[in-house]
Each structure stands twice: as structure tokens, then as C-alpha cells.
Amino acid sequence: MDWSKMFTSRVVVFGCGNVLIGDDAAGPKVVELLEKDDEIPEDVGLLDVGTSIRTILFDLIVAPTPPERVIVIDATTEEQGREPGEFWEISIEGMDPKKVNDFSLHMFPTVNLLKDLKENTGIDVKIVVVQTGYIPEELDETMSPEVEAALPKIAAKVKEWCMPS
């Protein structure tokens, strides 16, 4: 993984999650799929940030040449009315502060940093989350079939956002 891509890319994709905790691995797994895609432009940085996105965003906020777009991929466990494997984009501006606890522990209060990033640098920020189906109580790399099946679809959506306008 080339961390310098975070400071030199037009688009930076952050895959968030712990690959040892079932469906929480969705973000890193999507990054893995995108890394194998020869059509991803050279000026796109693909980073598996595990559960450390907050620390990394601090560095990005002060970057001398920020990217045009930041894309965050993460998992959520408790969005009512959603089915395992269902994914959608979250709007930072429209997010209810009371809802932040519904999403992954490594995403929030990261939302506040992402808001600052967007407002203070003009970076276009996109967040895509997937509803989990399996979060084990002990370490287990097994993913639910629903989330596993959604990974290529999420990768395709993120790929669209990575292409030049």
C-alpha cells in the first residue's frame, strides 16, 4: 500500500473496517477488489485504513495538495429497515447527529472531520455504507453471503466515483 497516494491522488478511497470481524471487513475488501481492477485510473489512491481513519484524516486536512474527492467505505450494523448486503450513500450534511452511533465505531466522530475536510478544503466527500449481516463476538474472518455478494456492486459504484468527469 502506497500511503503517499493519499497526498498525490485526484481521488482517495478509504476502506474502513476490521478484516477479522466478519462483515466489518467490507471496506478493506472493496479496496482489495478495486486494486485488482485495471480500469481504475492511476491518479486514484486506494487505501485500506482498517480502523484508523480518524488519524489519517487529520493528515489529509493539512495536506498541501488535497485530493478532489475522498470516498469512504464502511459497514453499519443497526440501520432500521435495511437488509444485510444493502448499501447506500450517506450525506454528511443531512446526517442527524443522533444517528451517528448507528454506524461503525471507526466512522464516528469521523463525520465531523469529514465535514471539516469538505467545508475547509472544498474536497468532495462521499461515504458509502453496507448493512452487515454477520458481526461475530470473537475474531472470525467469515463474511455473510449477502455482504460478500454486495462487494462487487459496491466496488462498481465506487469505481464510477473514481472516474474523471
GROMACS .gro file of C-alpha atoms in nm, residues 13-98:
model
   86
   13VAL     CA    1  -1.062   0.582  -0.141
   14PHE     CA    2  -1.054   0.474   0.224
   15GLY     CA    3  -1.172   0.122   0.306
   16CYS     CA    4  -1.263   0.117   0.676
   17GLY     CA    5  -1.308  -0.194   0.886
   18ASN     CA    6  -1.151  -0.484   1.067
   19VAL     CA    7  -1.091  -0.785   0.843
   20LEU     CA    8  -1.105  -1.013   1.148
   21ILE     CA    9  -1.462  -0.922   1.240
   22GLY     CA   10  -1.695  -1.070   0.980
   23ASP     CA   11  -1.882  -0.816   0.769
   24ASP     CA   12  -1.689  -0.529   0.924
   25ALA     CA   13  -1.426  -0.618   0.660
   26ALA     CA   14  -1.643  -0.476   0.380
   27GLY     CA   15  -1.441  -0.154   0.335
   28PRO     CA   16  -1.100  -0.324   0.308
   29LYS     CA   17  -1.246  -0.598   0.086
   30VAL     CA   18  -1.385  -0.340  -0.159
   31VAL     CA   19  -1.043  -0.171  -0.173
   32GLU     CA   20  -0.890  -0.512  -0.244
   33LEU     CA   21  -1.129  -0.561  -0.537
   34LEU     CA   22  -1.053  -0.216  -0.675
   35GLU     CA   23  -0.678  -0.279  -0.652
   36LYS     CA   24  -0.725  -0.570  -0.893
   37ASP     CA   25  -0.922  -0.358  -1.143
   38ASP     CA   26  -0.700  -0.243  -1.430
   39GLU     CA   27  -0.951   0.028  -1.526
   40ILE     CA   28  -0.902   0.228  -1.206
   41PRO     CA   29  -0.719   0.547  -1.306
   42GLU     CA   30  -0.357   0.590  -1.195
   43ASP     CA   31  -0.447   0.908  -1.005
   44VAL     CA   32  -0.672   0.719  -0.760
   45GLY     CA   33  -0.529   0.620  -0.423
   46LEU     CA   34  -0.677   0.303  -0.274
   47LEU     CA   35  -0.611   0.264   0.098
   48ASP     CA   36  -0.719   0.000   0.348
   49VAL     CA   37  -0.717   0.213   0.664
   50GLY     CA   38  -0.854  -0.052   0.897
   51THR     CA   39  -0.997   0.126   1.199
   52SER     CA   40  -0.760   0.425   1.183
   53ILE     CA   41  -0.937   0.669   0.954
   54ARG     CA   42  -0.961   0.949   1.211
   55THR     CA   43  -0.584   0.977   1.248
   56ILE     CA   44  -0.537   0.968   0.872
   57LEU     CA   45  -0.797   1.240   0.812
   58PHE     CA   46  -0.604   1.480   1.035
   59ASP     CA   47  -0.309   1.440   0.796
   60LEU     CA   48  -0.532   1.492   0.493
   61ILE     CA   49  -0.684   1.812   0.634
   62VAL     CA   50  -0.340   1.976   0.642
   63ALA     CA   51  -0.217   1.829   0.312
   64PRO     CA   52  -0.061   2.091   0.083
   65THR     CA   53  -0.234   1.941  -0.223
   66PRO     CA   54  -0.560   1.777  -0.118
   67PRO     CA   55  -0.745   1.538  -0.348
   68GLU     CA   56  -1.055   1.649  -0.538
   69ARG     CA   57  -1.261   1.368  -0.385
   70VAL     CA   58  -1.247   1.141  -0.081
   71ILE     CA   59  -1.454   0.823  -0.074
   72VAL     CA   60  -1.511   0.632   0.250
   73ILE     CA   61  -1.642   0.275   0.251
   74ASP     CA   62  -1.764   0.132   0.581
   75ALA     CA   63  -2.015  -0.104   0.742
   76THR     CA   64  -2.315  -0.034   0.961
   77THR     CA   65  -2.485  -0.273   1.197
   78GLU     CA   66  -2.814  -0.121   1.302
   79GLU     CA   67  -2.986   0.078   1.030
   80GLN     CA   68  -3.354   0.000   1.069
   81GLY     CA   69  -3.534  -0.121   0.760
   82ARG     CA   70  -3.215  -0.224   0.581
   83GLU     CA   71  -3.127  -0.577   0.473
   84PRO     CA   72  -2.781  -0.737   0.506
   85GLY     CA   73  -2.578  -0.653   0.196
   86GLU     CA   74  -2.783  -0.342   0.117
   87PHE     CA   75  -2.558  -0.042   0.058
   88TRP     CA   76  -2.621   0.329   0.015
   89GLU     CA   77  -2.455   0.669   0.018
   90ILE     CA   78  -2.468   0.880   0.332
   91SER     CA   79  -2.487   1.257   0.305
   92ILE     CA   80  -2.264   1.430   0.559
   93GLU     CA   81  -2.475   1.744   0.553
   94GLY     CA   82  -2.801   1.563   0.618
   95MET     CA   83  -2.677   1.331   0.888
   96ASP     CA   84  -2.871   1.351   1.212
   97PRO     CA   85  -2.619   1.383   1.498
   98LYS     CA   86  -2.836   1.141   1.698
   0.00000   0.00000   0.00000
